[in-house]
Structures are given as structure tokens and as C-alpha cells.
Amino acid sequence: MILSTISRRARLVSRLVGVAATGALLVGAVACAPPERDSSGTETQSGVKAGEATSAADFGGMAELVAAAQAEGELNVIALPPDWANYGAIISAFSDKYGIKVNSAQPDASSQDEINAANQQKGRSSAPDVFDLGQAVALANTSLFAPYRVETFDDIPAAFKNPDGTWVNDYGGYMSIGFDSAAVPPVTGVDDLLKPEYRGSVALNGDPTQAGAAFSGVMMVALSQGGSPDDIAPGVEFFAQLNEAGNFLPVDPTPATIESGQTPVVIDWNYTNSAQTKKLPSWTVVVPPDNPVAGYYYQAINKDAPHPAAARLWQEFLYSDEGQNLFAEGGVRPVRADNMLADGTLDPAVAAALPVVDGPVTVPTPQQTEAASKYLADNWAAAVG
Amino acid sequence: MVISGRRAARTLREALPLLPFGVAVVVFLIIPTVTVLIGAVYVDGAFTLDRIAALFTGTALSALANSLLLSAISALVGAAAGAVLAWLIVSAASTSTLRRAVLALCSVLAQFGGVALAFAFLATVGLNGVLTLWVQQLTGWNLAGSGWLYSLGGLTLVYTYFQIPLMVIVFLPALEGLRSQWREAAVSLGASTWAYWRDVAVPLLTPAFLGSVLLLFANAFAAYATAAALVSQGSPIVPLLIRTALTSDVVLGQAGFAYALALEMIVVVAVVMAAYRLVVRRSDRWLS
Amino acid sequence: MTVGARWTRRVLWVGFGLFFLFPLYAMADFSTRSRDGRTVQAWANLVHDEALYDAIAASVLLAVLTVAGMLTLLVPTMIWVRLRARWARRLVEFFCLLPLTIPALVIVVGLRNVYLWVTYLLGESALTLAFVYVVVVLPFAYRALDASLSAVDLRTLTEAARSLGAGWFTATLQVVVPNIWPGMVSAAFISTAVVLGEYTIASLSGYQTLPVQIVLLGKSDGPTSVAASLATLVFGFVLLSALSLLTRRRRSTASVAR
């Protein structure tokens, strides 16, 4: 009898627990978020909150913007590797010029990781202040951005910015093939990669279903094989052949692997590849002259930035002559390049190093990107698996 | 069924000190799980099976197949080798340093898995690994060659590396439960070593062994860290597919797909663990 | 034991030894490799590299917090269940083993809203992960503590203590705990090992703990990340060896006392 009493009690309590738990679950699962912390920052002289300022004028001028940023003292950036578009030097220059500490989180994160971080760390002081995103992720998340027009806004061609300044392209480059001339024969075009001399050598910067750079790499290969922005299949087919020939290396190329010779051939943006030449003098970069694929990155300010004034000062810095020149030193084509070349404000040595291409440059539209992504999601794993 | 007020009060009083435990488990385990379960079928306020349907498309199915294959192979190989190692340990003296050192090592290798092991293998048979360079110097053959370590084959090898110690930890109590009196009894009845193993030990150990295989299977299926540290090209297994769905720059809006995949993982692991509990309960009776 | 069996055993030991110890040796070799000889730069980076050092500190603190939280939560609960709430035993056991069934990957996917509250109430450091980690280590800790509690006559001990005037708190702390000390230490050390190696929840939640930092570093600095991994493994090994030494000594003194 005692046994049945115990089990009855157990059952009753279990039932009560079950009911309470289900109740808690439904409440919890309907996902009540905690009260929002007001993070729009301190008010500026003109009465506009720093987090809602849309230009330096809202602060009362550049000097006031600098003062407000210095008062905040810190800036959170994310996914900015030091040798990508010369961000290492840009961060140092910004930090030295204004005395603002820059916290660079997750340099290897992808664009989606940046958005995830912003969502997960919303309201925290470690949330990212600014974003540097690939096309697909940027255009899908414009609701997270705060509109801001930098001082040089009018100098930026209309095709490269949102009229309100919600997002602005900061730099762009072309897809290229980088190779170690001391380890493998020179590469002149995509078709060379199928040759037996490149066995176990060819690496793609990431997985094209994950990373924008790898996606553009497959697009470049597709164009060279007779595909088009609407038809990425020849590119996937080429990589399948590459894999069968044993030339494809499923390794993530990093500065470490390039320097140690593990990845002698890398398909990546021309500026990332060029940055490797500093560490490995025999590293050569080739942009296939026909059908080049270009891509621009998108700069935006987090609407809920924990350091709104510093974020806006960062934007000003990036689009100033100094910032654009620093970008150019990293091998990218800064967005104001055309106007700066005309004005002569672009450093001549750097200007000379910008790649020259013939023929129409392909920049896939968001619709083409989406269709190609879908094709990749369904077929990439089978091609290189 | 009626419970008297006094008994109910007593039950409540006894249950109260269990509240902190209950709260911790519910908040940090139950709620996230239910969030996932609901997220898999409830989209923008409407009940839909679209995401579940997406689980039966090409990529998801092949990832599931690969995951099941990887888990099965590493579980079986790990269980077999682990059982042998466990037997070796049991044969050693019970307080010997060797035995204690080996058990400590097994605990570390089994529970850590993940990142440290991925790098251990990179350092051994990676493109610049120690063994790779030795073999290259001796025979000129490039061991790491096609980068097999970074794909499914390599994953299987690394998974086996942490499955064997886990097997030792899980299976050792069963081996220790084999009382020496049983062996003596069998010998005194005229059984040879082979007969003892065949008719006494193996039948006793089989439930524990099967249970351990299931546990190893669930462990491999749910493992994420090692694969995340090693594999960067393609998403051959389900946990990596979840990572891609959550962090991809290219194929967007996949958070719901991640929920559905997580649901799939729960279902598979739950089925395996339920089987494990069934099998282990039978063996506990004899060997405890 | 026949000669054949003895040799088989030896061969097997050597085989397993090679399989398990060679990668560890390879890690040591890889991490001290330099252009023309040996260098300990990678190991020095463990202290000099600021991000890595911060990650190590965060992980160690997390381990301490998790162990403290786990012990505070589990020991009283398990004692109570054995003494006063027997009917709840299966329930507690089920909940303690549930984290084995629910993969960490699933937990982290659904954890976002819970953590929005946690960070709102408690701040933003990686140490808030301790809450989730306590739940994650439950299966391991439960098993260790359960074995220890089963070996002790709990009812007699507590009744004796309480009959001599001790309250629940004193009885637990001064009478029960010393007797289940091996189980507690075992649970603590295993939990530490789990926390130091936990990557899934930390990385997908965006916290910079040791394993996350190791993977990050692995992309740019192979030797340092391998050094850090080896250090983690060696540390865990030392911890668990110390545990087995401690247990042995306790066991021998206990048997003498009886």
C-alpha cells in the first residue's frame, strides 16, 4: 500500500509539474523579451539623440561629433580581419587620431554572424556599432540600420548608396586567382586549374553556400565557363570536375595556410589575395581579364548601437580622403575612387596599383544572387562532397 | 483518485526544496527545447509543416544519411576497440598507476573531444602534420594529400578517437561487474576459457555492450565542436547544416530550417536514448 | 596467464598507447616548431596574447562558477530526494539525464530569448554562461554524486546528526559532505573538464571562451592554437589524475577507520 501511495503521489506531482511546465513553456516560448534599454545615447546640442542623428549637422558640426564620440570612448567593430582591405591600419589610424578604443570582435565572422551578434547582443554594451556586410545580407537586414549621411555623401555615386544613407558601399574588388609562383606554374585563366600540375592545390575562400566571397568565386568560374549571372551551374560543374581530378582542396585558406604553403592556389577577392604578397613575396594575383566579377561591400550603422556617436564618427572617417586612401592601400577600389582620381586626392602610387579590367564587369543583382544561392544550396554539397 | 488535503500539503512541503533544481532545468533546458520545437512548426503566427517538409529535400536528407553513417561507424569501431581496451584495463591490477593514468586520460579525451582533438589531428595528419612530414620524408607519399582530414572520412577517424575512451568509461563498470566467482564456478564445472566467455561472460555483457553502442551513437550524432573546427567546405552532417543555416551569408532566412533540423536531431537522439535506457535496465540487474 | 595471452596484452597496450599518445606528441612537436629548430614562442603566447589570455581567464572562472553552482544545486537536492522525497527520484534522474538527449546545438538555438533576460538582469560577460553550463554538466555530475551517495548510509548519518541537535544545513555540510567528498570532487573535476572544452554554446552565442578563441586563433596562428589545445588536455589530465589519487587515499583511510 505504501508503494501505491508513493507512486500516486509521484504521479500527481508529475502531473502538476507537467501542467506548470507547459504553462511556463507557452509563456516562455511566445518569447517575451525583456524591457528595452534606452540605448539611443545622450542628447546632443541640437536636441537630437546621438542614436537618431542623421548627419554631423545634428551634432552641431564635426567638432561636436568628435567630442561626443570621445566622450563615449569606445567603438565596437566586428568581422574586420586586419589584412582585409587594410582594416588593421584603418583601425589603428582611427584609434590614434581620436583616442577612441576600438574593440574588434570576431575578425573571422561572416556577414550573417554580424547580424546574429547584433540581434543576440541587443542592448548590451558589446553589441556591434557598425557593420561591413556582403550584398545579400545587407539588403535583407536594412531594418537594423540607422540612416546617416557622411560629409562626403554627395561625392559618392548614386549607384553605390541608399539615398537616406541607410547603407553605403565602402569598397569593392574583383574576384581573382592568387598563386604561389614558387610552388606552382603560373595561372593565366580559370581553365588552367584543371591541369595535373595543380593537384591538391586549389582552395576556395569558404563555402559558397555560406560565404559571400566564395559565392562570387563560383560566379567568376561560372562566367569563364560560359555561364551567366542567371546561370551558375557551369561553375558548380567545374568545381565538381576539379574535385574529381583531385585538384580541389577542401581547406579554408588563411594567411597561415598560404604562408606555410598548404594552399598554393586561392580563389578570393583581389585585395585579400594582394595582402598576402606582403608576407609571401612570390604570391601573385591574377584577375581573369574577360568577364570579371566585382563585388562591393556595404557599410551601415547599427540602429541600436551602444556607441552611436563613435559609430557615426567611424563612418565619417571611412569616407574621408584619409580613410579612402587607407582602403586603397589594401588593394580595394574605394567607392569614391572615380571622383578622387579626378580630383587627384587619391594617392598616385596606390591608384596605379588598382587593377585594370576590360569588358563588362558583372555585379549580380539581388534577384540573381538569390536564384544562384538556391541552386548552390541544392547542388554544391554533392559536387564537392 | 482523491488526495487528501493533508497529504497534498505534505507533498508540497517535500517538493519545495526541489524548486531551485526544477527552475534551473526548466529555464535553461526545457524552455530552449520547446522554443525550438515550436519554432519548427509555428511560423509568423501560423502553424505550418513547410519547414518539416524541407527536411526531406536533397541536402537535408544527404546530411542526415551522412550523420547516421558517421555515427554508426564511429560507434561500432569505438565500441569494439573500447571494449578491448576496457578489458585490458580490468586485467591490470586495480590500484596500479597505469590503470589510474589510463582512466584519467580516457576521461579527458572522451569529454573534451571537440576543438582540442581537431587540432591534435591537424598537428598529426594535417597538411603540415608531424606524421605527414615523416611519411613524406621516408617514402615521398603525401599522407594528407587531398585534404581527406577535412571531410567525412577524416571526421570518422577523429570521432573514433574520442569514442574509444567514452566506451571505456561506460563499459568498464560492466566488465568490473563480472565477478571472479562466476569464472571460478565455470572452471570448476569444466569450462574452458573460450566456453566461459561464450556462455557466461558474453551473454551477460551483451546488453551493456549494446547500450554502450547506442550511447556512442547518440554522442557522435549530437557532436558539433570537432566537425566545426575541422570542416569548412560543405556541410556534410546535420550539425554543420544547422551552422550553415544559422550563419550563412548567402542563403538567407534559414533560421526556421535550423529549428526543423534541431527538431530532427532531438527525435533521432531521443529514440536512441530511449533504446539505451531499455537495454541498460536489463543488464543493471545482473551486474550491479 | 599463458605466454600468448601476455604477449597479446602487451601488443595491444602498445598499439593503443601509440594511437592515443602519438597525436599528443604531434601537438607538442607542432607547437614548438620553428623555421630552423625549436621555439617556445607559441607557448609564451598563452600568456602574452591578450585575447587568448582573457579567454583562458574567462574559461577558468566559468569552470569555477559552474562547479560551485552545480554542487550547490545538486547536493542538497539529491540528499533531499533520498531522504524525504523518494517519489521524486525518478523525476530528478530523468531531468539530470535529459541534457544527454538534447544536443547542445539544439539548446543554443533555442536559448536566445532566455539569455536576453539573463543579460538584462545580470550583465553581459561570458560568466553568465555558467547557468547553462550547470545544466549541461548535470548528467556527469549526477552520476558521480549518485554513486557516492549510494555508498553511504545517508539515513543513519543524518538522523544521528539531527538527533544530536544539528540543523539541516549543519548536517549536510559537516556530516554528509565529508562522506561523499570523493563523489563531489569527481563531479567537480569532470564538470571542469566539460566546461573547458565546451565550444558549441559559447561559439554560437558569441562569447569568447577558450575553445572559441582556440578555433579563431587556429586560422591565423596554428602553433599557438595547438599549444593551447595541448595545454587544455594536459591540464584536464592532471586534474583527473589528482582526483584518482585523492579518491584512493580517502578509500584507504576510510577502510582503516572502519
PDB file of C-alpha atoms in Angstrom, chain A residues 5 8-9 11-13 15 21 24-26 28-29 110-113 116 136-137 140 200 204 206-212 215 246 248-252 260 262-263 373 376-378 380-381 384, chain B residues 1-3 7-8 10-12 14-15 26 30-31 34-35 38 57-59 62 126-128 145-148 150-151 230-235 240 243-253:
ATOM      1  CA  THR A   5       0.819   5.786  -2.152  1.00  0.00           C
ATOM      2  CA  ARG A   8       0.257   8.024  -6.675  1.00  0.00           C
ATOM      3  CA  ARG A   9       1.955  10.985  -5.115  1.00  0.00           C
ATOM      4  CA  ARG A  11       2.058  10.764 -10.444  1.00  0.00           C
ATOM      5  CA  LEU A  12       0.154  13.679  -9.018  1.00  0.00           C
ATOM      6  CA  VAL A  13       3.246  15.775  -8.603  1.00  0.00           C
ATOM      7  CA  ARG A  15       1.081  15.937 -13.399  1.00  0.00           C
ATOM      8  CA  ALA A  21       5.885  23.446 -17.001  1.00  0.00           C
ATOM      9  CA  ALA A  24       5.750  28.221 -18.358  1.00  0.00           C
ATOM     10  CA  LEU A  25       6.761  26.906 -21.738  1.00  0.00           C
ATOM     11  CA  LEU A  26       3.982  28.543 -23.623  1.00  0.00           C
ATOM     12  CA  GLY A  28       8.375  31.481 -22.474  1.00  0.00           C
ATOM     13  CA  ALA A  29       8.072  30.199 -25.961  1.00  0.00           C
ATOM     14  CA  SER A 110      30.739  36.174 -41.697  1.00  0.00           C
ATOM     15  CA  SER A 111      28.257  38.894 -42.564  1.00  0.00           C
ATOM     16  CA  GLN A 112      25.423  36.830 -41.152  1.00  0.00           C
ATOM     17  CA  ASP A 113      27.403  36.394 -37.930  1.00  0.00           C
ATOM     18  CA  ASN A 116      23.319  37.456 -35.445  1.00  0.00           C
ATOM     19  CA  ALA A 136      22.790  39.650 -49.768  1.00  0.00           C
ATOM     20  CA  VAL A 137      22.920  40.046 -46.000  1.00  0.00           C
ATOM     21  CA  ALA A 140      17.976  41.676 -46.275  1.00  0.00           C
ATOM     22  CA  GLY A 200      45.656  19.119 -54.353  1.00  0.00           C
ATOM     23  CA  LEU A 204      38.192  28.465 -52.409  1.00  0.00           C
ATOM     24  CA  GLY A 206      34.984  29.459 -47.843  1.00  0.00           C
ATOM     25  CA  ASP A 207      31.885  27.542 -48.736  1.00  0.00           C
ATOM     26  CA  PRO A 208      29.755  29.295 -51.371  1.00  0.00           C
ATOM     27  CA  THR A 209      26.565  28.401 -49.528  1.00  0.00           C
ATOM     28  CA  GLN A 210      27.984  30.229 -46.533  1.00  0.00           C
ATOM     29  CA  ALA A 211      30.425  32.947 -47.531  1.00  0.00           C
ATOM     30  CA  GLY A 212      29.807  35.746 -49.983  1.00  0.00           C
ATOM     31  CA  PHE A 215      29.884  32.656 -53.826  1.00  0.00           C
ATOM     32  CA  GLY A 246      41.906  15.744 -57.155  1.00  0.00           C
ATOM     33  CA  PHE A 248      40.314  20.807 -55.196  1.00  0.00           C
ATOM     34  CA  LEU A 249      41.390  21.266 -51.587  1.00  0.00           C
ATOM     35  CA  PRO A 250      38.508  21.450 -49.085  1.00  0.00           C
ATOM     36  CA  VAL A 251      40.563  23.607 -46.755  1.00  0.00           C
ATOM     37  CA  ASP A 252      39.797  27.143 -45.629  1.00  0.00           C
ATOM     38  CA  SER A 260      53.110  27.694 -44.936  1.00  0.00           C
ATOM     39  CA  GLN A 262      49.405  24.382 -47.682  1.00  0.00           C
ATOM     40  CA  THR A 263      47.153  26.265 -50.120  1.00  0.00           C
ATOM     41  CA  SER A 373      22.134  30.706 -53.915  1.00  0.00           C
ATOM     42  CA  LEU A 376      24.096  26.216 -54.822  1.00  0.00           C
ATOM     43  CA  ALA A 377      22.228  25.118 -51.703  1.00  0.00           C
ATOM     44  CA  ASP A 378      20.806  22.193 -53.657  1.00  0.00           C
ATOM     45  CA  TRP A 380      27.138  22.326 -54.063  1.00  0.00           C
ATOM     46  CA  ALA A 381      27.459  19.631 -51.396  1.00  0.00           C
ATOM     47  CA  VAL A 384      32.422  18.635 -53.847  1.00  0.00           C
TER      48      VAL A 384
ATOM     49  CA  MET B   1      -8.272   9.460  -7.414  1.00  0.00           C
ATOM     50  CA  VAL B   2      -8.586  11.761  -4.479  1.00  0.00           C
ATOM     51  CA  ILE B   3      -5.716  13.005  -2.445  1.00  0.00           C
ATOM     52  CA  ARG B   7      -1.211  14.547   2.036  1.00  0.00           C
ATOM     53  CA  ALA B   8      -1.202  17.221  -0.634  1.00  0.00           C
ATOM     54  CA  ARG B  10       2.914  17.222   2.790  1.00  0.00           C
ATOM     55  CA  THR B  11       3.772  16.523  -0.818  1.00  0.00           C
ATOM     56  CA  LEU B  12       4.077  20.221  -1.477  1.00  0.00           C
ATOM     57  CA  GLU B  14       8.573  17.870   0.332  1.00  0.00           C
ATOM     58  CA  ALA B  15       8.646  19.191  -3.196  1.00  0.00           C
ATOM     59  CA  VAL B  26      13.097  24.342 -16.867  1.00  0.00           C
ATOM     60  CA  ILE B  30      13.112  22.885 -21.261  1.00  0.00           C
ATOM     61  CA  ILE B  31      12.306  26.359 -22.500  1.00  0.00           C
ATOM     62  CA  VAL B  34      10.362  23.938 -26.572  1.00  0.00           C
ATOM     63  CA  THR B  35      11.300  27.172 -28.327  1.00  0.00           C
ATOM     64  CA  ILE B  38       7.539  25.369 -31.576  1.00  0.00           C
ATOM     65  CA  THR B  57      14.831  17.603 -49.530  1.00  0.00           C
ATOM     66  CA  GLY B  58      18.142  16.580 -51.072  1.00  0.00           C
ATOM     67  CA  THR B  59      20.664  18.428 -48.925  1.00  0.00           C
ATOM     68  CA  SER B  62      22.045  13.510 -47.513  1.00  0.00           C
ATOM     69  CA  GLY B 126      47.067  17.632 -41.380  1.00  0.00           C
ATOM     70  CA  LEU B 127      48.757  19.216 -44.360  1.00  0.00           C
ATOM     71  CA  ASN B 128      51.729  20.187 -42.211  1.00  0.00           C
ATOM     72  CA  GLY B 145      47.261  14.816 -49.925  1.00  0.00           C
ATOM     73  CA  SER B 146      43.720  15.551 -50.933  1.00  0.00           C
ATOM     74  CA  GLY B 147      42.740  17.030 -47.609  1.00  0.00           C
ATOM     75  CA  TRP B 148      40.752  13.955 -46.583  1.00  0.00           C
ATOM     76  CA  TYR B 150      38.743  17.925 -43.616  1.00  0.00           C
ATOM     77  CA  SER B 151      35.886  15.862 -44.990  1.00  0.00           C
ATOM     78  CA  LEU B 230      37.762  20.683 -38.924  1.00  0.00           C
ATOM     79  CA  VAL B 231      35.293  21.071 -41.764  1.00  0.00           C
ATOM     80  CA  SER B 232      34.977  24.350 -43.597  1.00  0.00           C
ATOM     81  CA  GLN B 233      33.893  23.261 -47.071  1.00  0.00           C
ATOM     82  CA  GLY B 234      30.420  21.826 -47.438  1.00  0.00           C
ATOM     83  CA  SER B 235      28.023  20.798 -44.693  1.00  0.00           C
ATOM     84  CA  LEU B 240      27.113  21.570 -39.709  1.00  0.00           C
ATOM     85  CA  ARG B 243      25.555  26.010 -38.507  1.00  0.00           C
ATOM     86  CA  THR B 244      25.222  26.948 -42.180  1.00  0.00           C
ATOM     87  CA  ALA B 245      21.526  27.684 -41.752  1.00  0.00           C
ATOM     88  CA  LEU B 246      22.240  29.998 -38.832  1.00  0.00           C
ATOM     89  CA  THR B 247      25.336  31.766 -40.121  1.00  0.00           C
ATOM     90  CA  SER B 248      25.267  31.658 -43.898  1.00  0.00           C
ATOM     91  CA  ASP B 249      25.854  34.919 -45.768  1.00  0.00           C
ATOM     92  CA  VAL B 250      24.493  33.551 -48.960  1.00  0.00           C
ATOM     93  CA  VAL B 251      21.351  31.537 -48.360  1.00  0.00           C
ATOM     94  CA  LEU B 252      19.393  33.748 -46.007  1.00  0.00           C
ATOM     95  CA  GLY B 253      16.344  33.423 -43.813  1.00  0.00           C
TER      96      GLY B 253
END
